Short mmCIF file of C-alpha atoms in Angstrom, two decimals:
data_model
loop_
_atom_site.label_atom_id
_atom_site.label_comp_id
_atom_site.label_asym_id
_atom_site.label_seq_id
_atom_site.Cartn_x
_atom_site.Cartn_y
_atom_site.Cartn_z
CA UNK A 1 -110.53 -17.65 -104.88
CA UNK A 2 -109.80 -16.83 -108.95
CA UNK A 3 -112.60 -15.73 -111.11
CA UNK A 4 -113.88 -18.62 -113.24
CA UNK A 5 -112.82 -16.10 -116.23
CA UNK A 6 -108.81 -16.19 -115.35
CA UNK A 7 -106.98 -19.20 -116.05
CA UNK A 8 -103.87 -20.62 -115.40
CA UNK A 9 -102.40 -22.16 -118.51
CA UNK A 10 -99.22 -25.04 -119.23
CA UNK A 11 -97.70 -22.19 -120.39
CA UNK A 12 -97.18 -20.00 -117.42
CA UNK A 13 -96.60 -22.70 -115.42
CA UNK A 14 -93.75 -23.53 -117.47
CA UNK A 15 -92.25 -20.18 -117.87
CA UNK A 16 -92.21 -19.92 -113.68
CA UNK A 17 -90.60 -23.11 -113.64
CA UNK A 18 -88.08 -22.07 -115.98
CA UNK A 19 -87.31 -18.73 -114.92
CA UNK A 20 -87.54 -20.11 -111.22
CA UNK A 21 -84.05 -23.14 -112.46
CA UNK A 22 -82.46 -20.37 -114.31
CA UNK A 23 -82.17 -18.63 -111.44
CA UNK A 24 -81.35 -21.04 -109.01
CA UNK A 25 -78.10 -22.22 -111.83
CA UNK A 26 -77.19 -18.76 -111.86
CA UNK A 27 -77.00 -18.54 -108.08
CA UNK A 28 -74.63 -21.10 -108.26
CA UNK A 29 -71.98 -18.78 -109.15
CA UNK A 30 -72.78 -15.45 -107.61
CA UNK A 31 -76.17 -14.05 -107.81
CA UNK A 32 -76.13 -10.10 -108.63
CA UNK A 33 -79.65 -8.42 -109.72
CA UNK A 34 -77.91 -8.28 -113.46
CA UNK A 35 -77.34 -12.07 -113.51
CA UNK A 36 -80.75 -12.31 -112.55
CA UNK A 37 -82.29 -10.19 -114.83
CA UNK A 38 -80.95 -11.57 -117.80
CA UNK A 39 -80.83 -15.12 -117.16
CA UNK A 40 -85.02 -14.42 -116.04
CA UNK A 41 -85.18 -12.45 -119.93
CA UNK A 42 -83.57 -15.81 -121.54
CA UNK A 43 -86.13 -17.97 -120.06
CA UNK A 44 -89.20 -16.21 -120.48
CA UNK A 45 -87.82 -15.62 -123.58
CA UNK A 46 -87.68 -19.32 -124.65
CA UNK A 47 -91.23 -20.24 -123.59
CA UNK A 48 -93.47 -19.57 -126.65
CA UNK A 49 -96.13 -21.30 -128.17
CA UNK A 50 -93.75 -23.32 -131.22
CA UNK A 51 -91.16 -24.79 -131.04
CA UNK A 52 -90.20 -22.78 -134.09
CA UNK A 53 -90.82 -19.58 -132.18
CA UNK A 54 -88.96 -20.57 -129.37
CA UNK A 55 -85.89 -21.17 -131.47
CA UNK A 56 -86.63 -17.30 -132.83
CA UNK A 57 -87.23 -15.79 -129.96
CA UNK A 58 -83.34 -17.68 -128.44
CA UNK A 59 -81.78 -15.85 -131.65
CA UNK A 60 -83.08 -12.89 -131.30
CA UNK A 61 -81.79 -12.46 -127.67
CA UNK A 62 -78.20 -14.21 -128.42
CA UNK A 63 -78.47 -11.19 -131.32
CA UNK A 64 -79.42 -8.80 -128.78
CA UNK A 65 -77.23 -9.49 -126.19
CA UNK A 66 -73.60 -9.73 -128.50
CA UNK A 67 -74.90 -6.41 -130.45
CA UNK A 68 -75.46 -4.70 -127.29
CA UNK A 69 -72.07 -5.87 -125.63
CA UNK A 70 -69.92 -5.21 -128.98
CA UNK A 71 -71.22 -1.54 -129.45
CA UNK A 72 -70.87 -1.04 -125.64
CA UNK A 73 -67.21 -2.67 -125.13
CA UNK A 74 -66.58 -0.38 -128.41
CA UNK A 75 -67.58 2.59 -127.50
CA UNK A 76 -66.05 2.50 -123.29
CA UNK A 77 -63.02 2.83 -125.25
CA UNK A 78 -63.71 6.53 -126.59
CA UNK A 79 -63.44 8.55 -123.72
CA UNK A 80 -66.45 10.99 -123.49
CA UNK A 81 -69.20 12.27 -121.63
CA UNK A 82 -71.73 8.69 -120.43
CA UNK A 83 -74.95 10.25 -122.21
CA UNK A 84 -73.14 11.16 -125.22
CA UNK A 85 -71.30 7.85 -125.27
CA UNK A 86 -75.07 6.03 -124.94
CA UNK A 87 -76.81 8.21 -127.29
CA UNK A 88 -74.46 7.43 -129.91
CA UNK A 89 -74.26 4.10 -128.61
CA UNK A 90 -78.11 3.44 -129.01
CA UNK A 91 -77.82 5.24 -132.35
CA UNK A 92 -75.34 2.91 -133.55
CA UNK A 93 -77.16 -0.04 -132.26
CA UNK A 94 -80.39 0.53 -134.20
CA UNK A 95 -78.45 1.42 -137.33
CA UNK A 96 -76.59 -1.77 -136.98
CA UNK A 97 -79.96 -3.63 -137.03
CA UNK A 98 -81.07 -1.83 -139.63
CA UNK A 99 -78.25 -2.29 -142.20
CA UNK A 100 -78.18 -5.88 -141.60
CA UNK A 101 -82.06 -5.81 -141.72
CA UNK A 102 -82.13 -7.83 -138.15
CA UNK A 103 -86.06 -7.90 -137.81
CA UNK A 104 -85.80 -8.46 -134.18
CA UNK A 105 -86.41 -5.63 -131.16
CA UNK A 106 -83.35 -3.44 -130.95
CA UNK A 107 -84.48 -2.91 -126.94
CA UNK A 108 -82.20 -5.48 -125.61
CA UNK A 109 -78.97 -4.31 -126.90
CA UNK A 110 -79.92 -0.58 -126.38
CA UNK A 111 -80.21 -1.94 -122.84
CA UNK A 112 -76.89 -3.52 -122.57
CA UNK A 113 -75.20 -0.75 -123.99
CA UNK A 114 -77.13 1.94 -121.90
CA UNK A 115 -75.72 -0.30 -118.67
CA UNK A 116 -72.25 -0.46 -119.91
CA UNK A 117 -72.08 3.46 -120.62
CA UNK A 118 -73.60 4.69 -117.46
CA UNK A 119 -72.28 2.41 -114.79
CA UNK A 120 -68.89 3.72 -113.25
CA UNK A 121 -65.93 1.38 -112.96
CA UNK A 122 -67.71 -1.54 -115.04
CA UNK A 123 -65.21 -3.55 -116.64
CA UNK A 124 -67.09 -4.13 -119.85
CA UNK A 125 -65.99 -7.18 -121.35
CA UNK A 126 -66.29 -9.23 -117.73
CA UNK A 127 -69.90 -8.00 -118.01
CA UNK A 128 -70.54 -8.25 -122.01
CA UNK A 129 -69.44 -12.16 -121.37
CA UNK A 130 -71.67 -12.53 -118.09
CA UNK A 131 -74.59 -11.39 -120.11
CA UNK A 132 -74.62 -13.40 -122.65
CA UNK A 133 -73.71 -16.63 -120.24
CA UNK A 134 -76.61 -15.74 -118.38
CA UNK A 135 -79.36 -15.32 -121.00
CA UNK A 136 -77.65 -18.43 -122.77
CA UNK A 137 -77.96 -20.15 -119.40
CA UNK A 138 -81.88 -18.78 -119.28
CA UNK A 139 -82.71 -19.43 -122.66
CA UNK A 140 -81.09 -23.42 -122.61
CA UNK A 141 -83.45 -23.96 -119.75
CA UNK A 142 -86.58 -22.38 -121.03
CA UNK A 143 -85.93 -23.80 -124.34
CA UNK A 144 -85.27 -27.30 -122.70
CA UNK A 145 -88.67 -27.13 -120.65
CA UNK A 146 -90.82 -25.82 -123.29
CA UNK A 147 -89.87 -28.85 -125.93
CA UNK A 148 -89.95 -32.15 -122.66
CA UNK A 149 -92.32 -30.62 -120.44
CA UNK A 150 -96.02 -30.49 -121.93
CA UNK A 151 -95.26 -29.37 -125.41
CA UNK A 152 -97.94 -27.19 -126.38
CA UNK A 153 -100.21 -29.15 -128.61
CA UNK A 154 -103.62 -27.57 -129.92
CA UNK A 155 -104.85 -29.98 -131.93
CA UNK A 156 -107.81 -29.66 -129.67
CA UNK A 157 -108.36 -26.08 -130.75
CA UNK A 158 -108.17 -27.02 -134.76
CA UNK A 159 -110.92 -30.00 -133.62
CA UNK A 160 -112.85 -27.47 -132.44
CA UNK A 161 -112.53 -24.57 -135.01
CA UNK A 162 -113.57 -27.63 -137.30
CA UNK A 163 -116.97 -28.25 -135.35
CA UNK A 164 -117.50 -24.78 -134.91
CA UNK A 165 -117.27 -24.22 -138.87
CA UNK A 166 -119.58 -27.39 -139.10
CA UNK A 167 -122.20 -25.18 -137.05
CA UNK A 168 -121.67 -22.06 -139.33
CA UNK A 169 -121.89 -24.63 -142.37
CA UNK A 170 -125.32 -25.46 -141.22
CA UNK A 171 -126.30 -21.88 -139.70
CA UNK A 172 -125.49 -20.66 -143.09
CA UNK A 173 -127.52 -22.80 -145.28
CA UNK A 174 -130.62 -22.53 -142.69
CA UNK A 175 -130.88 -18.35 -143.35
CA UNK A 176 -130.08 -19.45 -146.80
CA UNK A 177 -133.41 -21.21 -146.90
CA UNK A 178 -135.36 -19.60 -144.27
CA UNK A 179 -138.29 -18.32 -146.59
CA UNK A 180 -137.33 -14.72 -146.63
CA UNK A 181 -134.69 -12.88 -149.62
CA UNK A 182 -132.54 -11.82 -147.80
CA UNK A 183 -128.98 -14.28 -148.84
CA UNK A 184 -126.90 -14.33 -145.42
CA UNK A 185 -123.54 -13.10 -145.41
CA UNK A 186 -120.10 -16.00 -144.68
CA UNK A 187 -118.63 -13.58 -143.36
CA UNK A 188 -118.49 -15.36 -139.56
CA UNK A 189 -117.67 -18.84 -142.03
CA UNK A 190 -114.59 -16.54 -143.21
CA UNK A 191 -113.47 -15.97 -139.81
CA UNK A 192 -114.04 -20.06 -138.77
CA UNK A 193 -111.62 -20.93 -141.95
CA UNK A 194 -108.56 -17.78 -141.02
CA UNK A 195 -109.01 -18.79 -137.16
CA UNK A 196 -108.46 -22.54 -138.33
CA UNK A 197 -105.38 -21.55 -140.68
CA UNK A 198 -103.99 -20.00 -137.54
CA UNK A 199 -104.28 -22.55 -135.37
CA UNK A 200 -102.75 -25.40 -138.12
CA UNK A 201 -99.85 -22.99 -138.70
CA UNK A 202 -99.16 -23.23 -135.06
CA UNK A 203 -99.20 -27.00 -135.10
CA UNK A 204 -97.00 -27.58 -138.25
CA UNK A 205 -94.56 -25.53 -136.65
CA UNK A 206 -93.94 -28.29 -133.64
CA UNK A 207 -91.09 -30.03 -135.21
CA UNK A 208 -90.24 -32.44 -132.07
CA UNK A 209 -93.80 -32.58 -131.32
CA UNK A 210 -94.37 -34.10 -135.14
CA UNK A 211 -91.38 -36.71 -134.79
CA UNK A 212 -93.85 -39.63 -134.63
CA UNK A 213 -95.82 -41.22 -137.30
CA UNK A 214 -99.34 -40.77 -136.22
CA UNK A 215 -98.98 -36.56 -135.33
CA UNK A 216 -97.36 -36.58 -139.15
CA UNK A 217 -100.83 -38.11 -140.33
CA UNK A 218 -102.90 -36.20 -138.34
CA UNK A 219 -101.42 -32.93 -139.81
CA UNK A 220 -102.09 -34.45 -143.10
CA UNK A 221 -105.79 -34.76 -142.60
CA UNK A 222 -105.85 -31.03 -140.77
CA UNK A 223 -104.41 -29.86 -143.81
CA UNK A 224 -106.83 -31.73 -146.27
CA UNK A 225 -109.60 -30.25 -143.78
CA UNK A 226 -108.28 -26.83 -144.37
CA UNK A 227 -108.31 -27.40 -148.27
CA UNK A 228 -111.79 -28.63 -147.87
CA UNK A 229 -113.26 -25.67 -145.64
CA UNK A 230 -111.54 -22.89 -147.98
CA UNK A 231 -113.62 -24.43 -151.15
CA UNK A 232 -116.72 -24.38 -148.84
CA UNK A 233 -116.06 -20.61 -148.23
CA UNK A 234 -115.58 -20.40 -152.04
CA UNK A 235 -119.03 -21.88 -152.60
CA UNK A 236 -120.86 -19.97 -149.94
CA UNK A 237 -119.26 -16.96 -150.75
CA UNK A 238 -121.11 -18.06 -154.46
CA UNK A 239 -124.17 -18.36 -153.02
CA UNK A 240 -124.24 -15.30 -150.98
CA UNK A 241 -123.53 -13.25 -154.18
CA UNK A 242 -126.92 -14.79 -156.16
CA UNK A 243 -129.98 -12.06 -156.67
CA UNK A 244 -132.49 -14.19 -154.38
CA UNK A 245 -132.27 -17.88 -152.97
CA UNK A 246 -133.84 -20.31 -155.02
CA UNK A 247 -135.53 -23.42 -154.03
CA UNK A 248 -134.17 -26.71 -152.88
CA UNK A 249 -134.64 -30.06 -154.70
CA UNK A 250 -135.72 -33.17 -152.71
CA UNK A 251 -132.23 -34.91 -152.06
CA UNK A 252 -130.16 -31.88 -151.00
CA UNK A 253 -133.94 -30.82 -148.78
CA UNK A 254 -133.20 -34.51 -147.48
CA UNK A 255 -129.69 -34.18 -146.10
CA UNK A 256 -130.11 -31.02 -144.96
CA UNK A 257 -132.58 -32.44 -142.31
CA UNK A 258 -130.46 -35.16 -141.56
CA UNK A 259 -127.27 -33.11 -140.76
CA UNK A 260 -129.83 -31.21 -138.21
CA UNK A 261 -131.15 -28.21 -140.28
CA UNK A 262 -134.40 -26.40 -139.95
CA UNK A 263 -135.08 -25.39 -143.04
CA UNK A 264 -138.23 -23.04 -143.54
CA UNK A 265 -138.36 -22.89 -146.93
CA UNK A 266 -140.04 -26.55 -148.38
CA UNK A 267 -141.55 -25.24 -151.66
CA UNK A 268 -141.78 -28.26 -154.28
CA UNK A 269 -139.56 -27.59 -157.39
CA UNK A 270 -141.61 -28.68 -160.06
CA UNK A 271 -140.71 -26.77 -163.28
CA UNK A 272 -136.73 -25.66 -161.63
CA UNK A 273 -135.22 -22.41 -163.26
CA UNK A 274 -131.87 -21.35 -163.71
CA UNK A 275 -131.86 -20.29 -160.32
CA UNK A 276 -132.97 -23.07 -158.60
CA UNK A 277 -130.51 -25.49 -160.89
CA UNK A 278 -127.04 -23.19 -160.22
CA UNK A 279 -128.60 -22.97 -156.41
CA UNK A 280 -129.12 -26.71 -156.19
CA UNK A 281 -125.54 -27.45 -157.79
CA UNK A 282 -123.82 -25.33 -155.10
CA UNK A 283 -125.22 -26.78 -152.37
CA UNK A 284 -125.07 -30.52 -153.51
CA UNK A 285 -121.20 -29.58 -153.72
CA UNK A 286 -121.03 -28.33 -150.23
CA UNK A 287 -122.84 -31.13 -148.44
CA UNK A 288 -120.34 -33.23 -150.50
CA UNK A 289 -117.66 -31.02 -149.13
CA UNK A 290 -118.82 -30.97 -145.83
CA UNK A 291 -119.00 -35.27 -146.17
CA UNK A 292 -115.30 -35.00 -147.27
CA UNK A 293 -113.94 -32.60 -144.35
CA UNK A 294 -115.60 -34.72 -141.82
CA UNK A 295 -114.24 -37.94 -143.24
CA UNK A 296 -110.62 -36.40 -143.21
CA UNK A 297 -111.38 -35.41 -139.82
CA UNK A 298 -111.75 -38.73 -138.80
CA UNK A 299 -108.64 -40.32 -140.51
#
């Protein structure tokens, strides 16, 4: 029985499924462990999150894989000792990546070209075209089951980072208020608004996902709730940074206790100082804020 801590996500389902079809075409036409190998590397490959980092991840093993099998082909036709011929081989490769300022792993090609050096009676360029068949072969499938087949979608997770930054909202303005001087700290709100930026980034990088009307929208009003939660930070941050909290007025004491907080601190403001106004401002800005995000949020 699994531990209620490990879990089994779309994602691994669908990189077994794809490395599992890769495999199965490749068997179609001889199965060797190299075949194998490299047509399981294409799929795996081809599974990531976006569908923009899918198409990334594909180039950088088509890269990898006609690097590695150029330099190797090359090089079989020096005759010379097999370390030699790889160490200057693998040198070659990572300079090669390096003057063309390739940002991807140079592992795969040192791979291929460590292969071709050190295997006796190879004939290279029978191999250098079965590799990249076979990772092209592994990385159509993965990259075909990745964008049909449950396309990762966490708008969920941005819904949620939103509600949790709600709570901190709230959290934050209760110790704000909490009858003590000591001004909490948004640092944790920080975190909420990077952890959301994250998670949108991800999302606006699903092209086919976004095809249709209503997902374009709803990444419109994500991205108007980002705008909103980074000026929230900006005012908290504001308030964080005053000498000692200052006391609340009657309407922003009001909504606070109807958006759910407990707030400690009820002294009247009858003659307001400087404080108390700049204070008051601040926070009659981020309960409008907060009215705004959760409007977009519902768009």
């Amino acid at each position: 029985m699994l531990s209620p801590h490990i879990r089994i996500g779309p994602r691994t389902i669908k990189t077994a499924a794809a490395v599992i079809i890769s495999m199965v075409i490749v068997h179609f036409y001889g199965t060797t462990t190299s075949r194998l190998t490299f047509a399981m590397l294409g799929a795996m490959a081809a599974v990531e999150p976006t569908f923009t980092d899918s198409l990334r991840s594909c180039l950088a093993q088509i890269v990898g894989v006609v690097f590695g099998s150029l330099v190797g082909v090359l090089l079989l036709a020096i005759p010379m000792h097999p370390l030699l011929r790889t160490g200057i081989g693998i040198v070659l490769a990572i300079t090669l990546y390096n003057t063309f300022r390739i940002r991807f792993s140079p592992s795969l090609p040192c791979l291929i070209v460590l292969t071709l050096c050190i295997t006796p009676d190879i004939q290279p360029l029978s191999y250098a075209w079965g590799r990249i068949w076979d990772t092209a072969i592994g990385l159509a499938v993965g990259l075909t089951i990745n964008t049909l087949v449950f396309p990762y979608d966490n708008s969920r997770l941005i819904l949620a980072s939103i509600e949790s930054l709600d709570r901190e909202l709230i959290r934050f303005l209760e110790e704000m208020f909490d009858g003590d001087l000591v001004l909490p700290d948004p640092v944790r709100m920080e975190q909420q608004v990077g952890d959301m930026a994250r998670q949108l980034a991800i999302f606006s990088n699903q092209w086919l996902y976004l095809r249709r009307r209503s997902q374009k929208q709803q990444l419109e009003a994500f991205r108007r709730c980002q705008s909103k939660a980074r000026e929230l930070l900006a005012r908290m941050e504001i308030l964080s940074h005053m000498e000692q909290p200052g006391r609340l007025n009657r309407r922003n004491l009001k909504e606070l206790r109807e958006c759910g907080a407990v707030i400690a601190d009820t002294r009247p403001l009858r003659e307001p100082k400087e404080r108390d106004i700049v204070i008051n401002y601040h926070v009659a800005r981020i309960l409008k804020l907060r009215r705004e995000l959760l409007e977009a949020l519902r768009q």
